[in-house]
Every structure is written in C-alpha cells, then in structure tokens.
Amino acid sequence: MRAIVPILVLCLSLLSVPAVAAPAKGDDAQRLDKARILMELSGSQALADQTLLAVTRRAEELMAHENPGREAEVTALVRDHFLPKARTALPELARGITGLYAAYFTLAELDQMIAFYATPAGKKLVALSPTILQQSMALGQAWAEGVADRAWDSFARAAQERGLTIPQQL
C-alpha cells in the first residue's frame, strides 16, 4: 500500500498546491474567513474526498492483484485502516489550502470568487465538478496507458543503448 502514497499525494495535489503558505497581509483573519467560505462554496472538500476514494480504489485493485483470492481481505483492510485515517487527515489539508488562498488573494479577489460561486455558472461548476473529475481521471488513465503502450518499447531500447537501468517500479 505504501507504493500508492505518492500517487495519492499527486492526485490530491491536483486539487491544490502544497499547504505551506500563510497569509502575509494585515487583513489575515478576514482573508482566512473569506477563503474558508470560498472552499465551502467551491465544494473542495467533496472533491478531495472523491479523489481520495478514486486513488484508494486503484490502490486496492493493485493490492488485490498481488493477493489473488484475498480480495475481500484487501477491501476490508483498506476500508478499516487506510481510508478512515486518510479521511481524518483531510481537514488538515483543507486548512492548508485555505491558508494558501488567503495568502495569494486579496479580500477583493476572494469576494469576486465567492460571488462567482453564487452565480448559476458557479453553482453548475460545483455540481458538475465531481463528474468532470471522475471522467478526467478516467481520461488521464487511458491517456497514460496509451502513451505507455506507444512509447515504452522505444524508451526501453534507447535507455538500454545508453547503458541506463530502468527501475522495476517505473
């Protein structure tokens, strides 16, 4: 399951940037409040949870493949141990992302984004985001598999010609 952690981090980072910034202006508290409102209106928590579930399902599939006949045990392990702990940590990610929005956007910009999410187009974006995210992940996976199929043989030959070793996990 540890092999999937980098994938989980990558997928969740698609929804955000690293959660390390803090607001730097004199209106910190106001901007943090506005950023919290923006995160709520944009449905970011639901998208983070959806991404976590998708990545977890993929990790579960990979682990089940490595443990034939024990699929139910793998599912229970993921459901009972990994998923609850990961979900418990999502608010920490949300707080970090909120801090980033507060750090990088002014009060006026945050108000504009909040206003957008109150419009019909903003509400439609929030409503359709889970579907678009799910379909984007499927497209991305299919694209990656197609690229790998088309490019791998050539890549492996070129690496071998140069005396390079290809990692087993690549």
PDB file of C-alpha atoms in Angstrom:
ATOM      1  CA  MET A   1       0.000   0.000   0.000  1.00  0.00           C
ATOM      2  CA  ARG A   2       2.947   2.339   0.554  1.00  0.00           C
ATOM      3  CA  ALA A   3       3.636   2.363  -3.181  1.00  0.00           C
ATOM      4  CA  ILE A   4       0.316   4.138  -3.714  1.00  0.00           C
ATOM      5  CA  VAL A   5       1.122   7.000  -1.325  1.00  0.00           C
ATOM      6  CA  PRO A   6       2.984   9.023  -3.997  1.00  0.00           C
ATOM      7  CA  ILE A   7       0.010   8.572  -6.317  1.00  0.00           C
ATOM      8  CA  LEU A   8      -2.346   9.738  -3.572  1.00  0.00           C
ATOM      9  CA  VAL A   9      -0.213  12.808  -2.925  1.00  0.00           C
ATOM     10  CA  LEU A  10      -0.063  13.582  -6.647  1.00  0.00           C
ATOM     11  CA  CYS A  11      -3.809  13.261  -7.126  1.00  0.00           C
ATOM     12  CA  LEU A  12      -4.665  15.375  -4.121  1.00  0.00           C
ATOM     13  CA  SER A  13      -2.127  17.952  -5.234  1.00  0.00           C
ATOM     14  CA  LEU A  14      -4.093  18.321  -8.456  1.00  0.00           C
ATOM     15  CA  LEU A  15      -6.744  19.960  -6.295  1.00  0.00           C
ATOM     16  CA  SER A  16      -4.284  22.257  -4.577  1.00  0.00           C
ATOM     17  CA  VAL A  17      -0.716  23.310  -4.148  1.00  0.00           C
ATOM     18  CA  PRO A  18       1.447  22.389  -1.152  1.00  0.00           C
ATOM     19  CA  ALA A  19      -0.195  23.546   2.060  1.00  0.00           C
ATOM     20  CA  VAL A  20       2.688  25.539   3.493  1.00  0.00           C
ATOM     21  CA  ALA A  21       1.915  29.212   2.852  1.00  0.00           C
ATOM     22  CA  ALA A  22       0.377  31.531   5.403  1.00  0.00           C
ATOM     23  CA  PRO A  23      -1.313  34.882   4.893  1.00  0.00           C
ATOM     24  CA  ALA A  24       1.106  37.780   4.979  1.00  0.00           C
ATOM     25  CA  LYS A  25      -1.057  40.909   4.948  1.00  0.00           C
ATOM     26  CA  GLY A  26      -2.687  42.897   7.736  1.00  0.00           C
ATOM     27  CA  ASP A  27      -6.159  41.556   6.960  1.00  0.00           C
ATOM     28  CA  ASP A  28      -5.181  37.941   7.648  1.00  0.00           C
ATOM     29  CA  ALA A  29      -8.260  36.952   9.660  1.00  0.00           C
ATOM     30  CA  GLN A  30     -10.673  38.435   7.133  1.00  0.00           C
ATOM     31  CA  ARG A  31      -8.937  36.750   4.229  1.00  0.00           C
ATOM     32  CA  LEU A  32      -8.899  33.427   6.055  1.00  0.00           C
ATOM     33  CA  ASP A  33     -12.635  33.734   6.704  1.00  0.00           C
ATOM     34  CA  LYS A  34     -13.286  34.563   3.050  1.00  0.00           C
ATOM     35  CA  ALA A  35     -11.030  31.699   1.937  1.00  0.00           C
ATOM     36  CA  ARG A  36     -12.988  29.280   4.174  1.00  0.00           C
ATOM     37  CA  ILE A  37     -16.226  30.465   2.557  1.00  0.00           C
ATOM     38  CA  LEU A  38     -14.685  30.017  -0.879  1.00  0.00           C
ATOM     39  CA  MET A  39     -13.549  26.467  -0.067  1.00  0.00           C
ATOM     40  CA  GLU A  40     -17.051  25.614   1.147  1.00  0.00           C
ATOM     41  CA  LEU A  41     -18.816  27.147  -1.855  1.00  0.00           C
ATOM     42  CA  SER A  42     -16.431  25.556  -4.347  1.00  0.00           C
ATOM     43  CA  GLY A  43     -17.041  22.060  -2.996  1.00  0.00           C
ATOM     44  CA  SER A  44     -13.345  21.453  -2.452  1.00  0.00           C
ATOM     45  CA  GLN A  45     -13.877  19.037   0.460  1.00  0.00           C
ATOM     46  CA  ALA A  46     -16.136  16.800  -1.619  1.00  0.00           C
ATOM     47  CA  LEU A  47     -13.630  16.817  -4.496  1.00  0.00           C
ATOM     48  CA  ALA A  48     -10.768  15.933  -2.155  1.00  0.00           C
ATOM     49  CA  ASP A  49     -12.800  13.049  -0.743  1.00  0.00           C
ATOM     50  CA  GLN A  50     -13.724  11.863  -4.240  1.00  0.00           C
ATOM     51  CA  THR A  51     -10.066  11.950  -5.272  1.00  0.00           C
ATOM     52  CA  LEU A  52      -9.090  10.044  -2.147  1.00  0.00           C
ATOM     53  CA  LEU A  53     -11.704   7.371  -2.919  1.00  0.00           C
ATOM     54  CA  ALA A  54     -10.573   7.030  -6.538  1.00  0.00           C
ATOM     55  CA  VAL A  55      -6.923   6.686  -5.613  1.00  0.00           C
ATOM     56  CA  THR A  56      -7.783   4.299  -2.802  1.00  0.00           C
ATOM     57  CA  ARG A  57      -9.801   2.123  -5.198  1.00  0.00           C
ATOM     58  CA  ARG A  58      -6.828   1.982  -7.547  1.00  0.00           C
ATOM     59  CA  ALA A  59      -4.505   1.036  -4.677  1.00  0.00           C
ATOM     60  CA  GLU A  60      -6.988  -1.621  -3.605  1.00  0.00           C
ATOM     61  CA  GLU A  61      -7.079  -3.044  -7.147  1.00  0.00           C
ATOM     62  CA  LEU A  62      -3.285  -3.196  -7.295  1.00  0.00           C
ATOM     63  CA  MET A  63      -3.057  -4.846  -3.883  1.00  0.00           C
ATOM     64  CA  ALA A  64      -5.828  -7.330  -4.737  1.00  0.00           C
ATOM     65  CA  HIS A  65      -3.980  -8.226  -7.939  1.00  0.00           C
ATOM     66  CA  GLU A  66      -0.906  -9.051  -5.876  1.00  0.00           C
ATOM     67  CA  ASN A  67      -3.001 -11.138  -3.454  1.00  0.00           C
ATOM     68  CA  PRO A  68      -5.327 -13.309  -5.574  1.00  0.00           C
ATOM     69  CA  GLY A  69      -8.139 -14.936  -3.672  1.00  0.00           C
ATOM     70  CA  ARG A  70      -7.828 -12.443  -0.839  1.00  0.00           C
ATOM     71  CA  GLU A  71      -9.715  -9.536  -2.442  1.00  0.00           C
ATOM     72  CA  ALA A  72     -12.279  -9.302   0.382  1.00  0.00           C
ATOM     73  CA  GLU A  73      -9.484  -9.130   2.940  1.00  0.00           C
ATOM     74  CA  VAL A  74      -7.746  -6.384   0.978  1.00  0.00           C
ATOM     75  CA  THR A  75     -11.002  -4.414   0.700  1.00  0.00           C
ATOM     76  CA  ALA A  76     -11.611  -4.728   4.444  1.00  0.00           C
ATOM     77  CA  LEU A  77      -8.051  -3.673   5.216  1.00  0.00           C
ATOM     78  CA  VAL A  78      -8.355  -0.563   3.060  1.00  0.00           C
ATOM     79  CA  ARG A  79     -11.836   0.254   4.372  1.00  0.00           C
ATOM     80  CA  ASP A  80     -10.995  -0.317   8.045  1.00  0.00           C
ATOM     81  CA  HIS A  81      -7.451   1.016   8.291  1.00  0.00           C
ATOM     82  CA  PHE A  82      -6.307   3.282   5.475  1.00  0.00           C
ATOM     83  CA  LEU A  83      -9.446   5.143   4.437  1.00  0.00           C
ATOM     84  CA  PRO A  84     -10.563   6.287   7.926  1.00  0.00           C
ATOM     85  CA  LYS A  85      -7.126   7.667   8.755  1.00  0.00           C
ATOM     86  CA  ALA A  86      -6.810   9.397   5.392  1.00  0.00           C
ATOM     87  CA  ARG A  87     -10.287  10.948   5.714  1.00  0.00           C
ATOM     88  CA  THR A  88      -9.490  12.129   9.224  1.00  0.00           C
ATOM     89  CA  ALA A  89      -6.490  13.987   7.790  1.00  0.00           C
ATOM     90  CA  LEU A  90      -8.445  15.787   5.012  1.00  0.00           C
ATOM     91  CA  PRO A  91      -9.381  18.776   7.229  1.00  0.00           C
ATOM     92  CA  GLU A  92      -5.662  19.379   7.780  1.00  0.00           C
ATOM     93  CA  LEU A  93      -5.223  19.600   4.014  1.00  0.00           C
ATOM     94  CA  ALA A  94      -8.248  21.897   3.759  1.00  0.00           C
ATOM     95  CA  ARG A  95      -6.811  24.249   6.403  1.00  0.00           C
ATOM     96  CA  GLY A  96      -3.546  24.428   4.499  1.00  0.00           C
ATOM     97  CA  ILE A  97      -5.288  25.145   1.211  1.00  0.00           C
ATOM     98  CA  THR A  98      -7.436  27.796   2.883  1.00  0.00           C
ATOM     99  CA  GLY A  99      -4.234  29.452   4.092  1.00  0.00           C
ATOM    100  CA  LEU A 100      -2.866  29.426   0.574  1.00  0.00           C
ATOM    101  CA  TYR A 101      -5.925  31.156  -0.845  1.00  0.00           C
ATOM    102  CA  ALA A 102      -5.739  33.703   1.952  1.00  0.00           C
ATOM    103  CA  ALA A 103      -2.051  34.254   1.234  1.00  0.00           C
ATOM    104  CA  TYR A 104      -2.302  34.652  -2.514  1.00  0.00           C
ATOM    105  CA  PHE A 105      -5.587  36.513  -2.975  1.00  0.00           C
ATOM    106  CA  THR A 106      -6.759  39.881  -1.744  1.00  0.00           C
ATOM    107  CA  LEU A 107     -10.076  40.397   0.015  1.00  0.00           C
ATOM    108  CA  ALA A 108     -11.489  41.859  -3.197  1.00  0.00           C
ATOM    109  CA  GLU A 109     -10.346  38.853  -5.248  1.00  0.00           C
ATOM    110  CA  LEU A 110     -11.774  36.415  -2.721  1.00  0.00           C
ATOM    111  CA  ASP A 111     -15.065  38.336  -2.798  1.00  0.00           C
ATOM    112  CA  GLN A 112     -15.093  38.061  -6.598  1.00  0.00           C
ATOM    113  CA  MET A 113     -14.548  34.311  -6.464  1.00  0.00           C
ATOM    114  CA  ILE A 114     -17.223  33.916  -3.791  1.00  0.00           C
ATOM    115  CA  ALA A 115     -19.589  35.956  -5.945  1.00  0.00           C
ATOM    116  CA  PHE A 116     -18.852  33.693  -8.916  1.00  0.00           C
ATOM    117  CA  TYR A 117     -19.775  30.577  -6.955  1.00  0.00           C
ATOM    118  CA  ALA A 118     -23.116  32.227  -6.127  1.00  0.00           C
ATOM    119  CA  THR A 119     -23.940  32.599  -9.841  1.00  0.00           C
ATOM    120  CA  PRO A 120     -25.729  29.929 -11.879  1.00  0.00           C
ATOM    121  CA  ALA A 121     -22.459  29.172 -13.691  1.00  0.00           C
ATOM    122  CA  GLY A 122     -20.597  28.810 -10.386  1.00  0.00           C
ATOM    123  CA  LYS A 123     -23.268  26.524  -8.968  1.00  0.00           C
ATOM    124  CA  LYS A 124     -23.189  24.465 -12.160  1.00  0.00           C
ATOM    125  CA  LEU A 125     -19.402  24.191 -11.904  1.00  0.00           C
ATOM    126  CA  VAL A 126     -19.682  22.872  -8.340  1.00  0.00           C
ATOM    127  CA  ALA A 127     -22.462  20.456  -9.304  1.00  0.00           C
ATOM    128  CA  LEU A 128     -20.559  19.078 -12.289  1.00  0.00           C
ATOM    129  CA  SER A 129     -17.057  19.080 -10.771  1.00  0.00           C
ATOM    130  CA  PRO A 130     -17.318  15.559  -9.307  1.00  0.00           C
ATOM    131  CA  THR A 131     -18.431  14.168 -12.674  1.00  0.00           C
ATOM    132  CA  ILE A 132     -15.761  16.102 -14.557  1.00  0.00           C
ATOM    133  CA  LEU A 133     -13.111  14.998 -12.062  1.00  0.00           C
ATOM    134  CA  GLN A 134     -14.149  11.350 -12.367  1.00  0.00           C
ATOM    135  CA  GLN A 135     -14.169  11.493 -16.157  1.00  0.00           C
ATOM    136  CA  SER A 136     -10.877  13.412 -16.218  1.00  0.00           C
ATOM    137  CA  MET A 137      -9.220  10.752 -14.100  1.00  0.00           C
ATOM    138  CA  ALA A 138     -10.506   8.035 -16.452  1.00  0.00           C
ATOM    139  CA  LEU A 139      -9.291  10.010 -19.476  1.00  0.00           C
ATOM    140  CA  GLY A 140      -5.931  10.565 -17.812  1.00  0.00           C
ATOM    141  CA  GLN A 141      -5.518   6.884 -17.035  1.00  0.00           C
ATOM    142  CA  ALA A 142      -6.459   5.859 -20.580  1.00  0.00           C
ATOM    143  CA  TRP A 143      -4.149   8.510 -21.992  1.00  0.00           C
ATOM    144  CA  ALA A 144      -1.257   7.368 -19.793  1.00  0.00           C
ATOM    145  CA  GLU A 145      -1.783   3.736 -20.774  1.00  0.00           C
ATOM    146  CA  GLY A 146      -1.855   4.709 -24.455  1.00  0.00           C
ATOM    147  CA  VAL A 147       1.306   6.776 -24.137  1.00  0.00           C
ATOM    148  CA  ALA A 148       3.000   3.956 -22.275  1.00  0.00           C
ATOM    149  CA  ASP A 149       1.990   1.440 -24.931  1.00  0.00           C
ATOM    150  CA  ARG A 150       3.256   3.649 -27.754  1.00  0.00           C
ATOM    151  CA  ALA A 151       6.403   4.953 -26.108  1.00  0.00           C
ATOM    152  CA  TRP A 152       7.673   2.221 -23.788  1.00  0.00           C
ATOM    153  CA  ASP A 153       9.455  -0.047 -26.272  1.00  0.00           C
ATOM    154  CA  SER A 154      11.298   2.856 -27.864  1.00  0.00           C
ATOM    155  CA  PHE A 155      12.155   4.311 -24.467  1.00  0.00           C
ATOM    156  CA  ALA A 156      13.426   0.991 -23.103  1.00  0.00           C
ATOM    157  CA  ARG A 157      15.611   0.409 -26.189  1.00  0.00           C
ATOM    158  CA  ALA A 158      17.056   3.917 -26.012  1.00  0.00           C
ATOM    159  CA  ALA A 159      17.769   3.554 -22.281  1.00  0.00           C
ATOM    160  CA  GLN A 160      19.455   0.196 -22.847  1.00  0.00           C
ATOM    161  CA  GLU A 161      21.575   1.632 -25.689  1.00  0.00           C
ATOM    162  CA  ARG A 162      22.770   4.324 -23.290  1.00  0.00           C
ATOM    163  CA  GLY A 163      23.550   1.791 -20.565  1.00  0.00           C
ATOM    164  CA  LEU A 164      20.810   3.110 -18.270  1.00  0.00           C
ATOM    165  CA  THR A 165      18.929   0.894 -15.832  1.00  0.00           C
ATOM    166  CA  ILE A 166      15.155   1.223 -15.700  1.00  0.00           C
ATOM    167  CA  PRO A 167      13.683   0.943 -12.173  1.00  0.00           C
ATOM    168  CA  GLN A 168      11.359  -2.038 -11.591  1.00  0.00           C
ATOM    169  CA  GLN A 169       8.610   0.251 -10.207  1.00  0.00           C
ATOM    170  CA  LEU A 170       8.591   2.579 -13.247  1.00  0.00           C
TER     171      LEU A 170
END
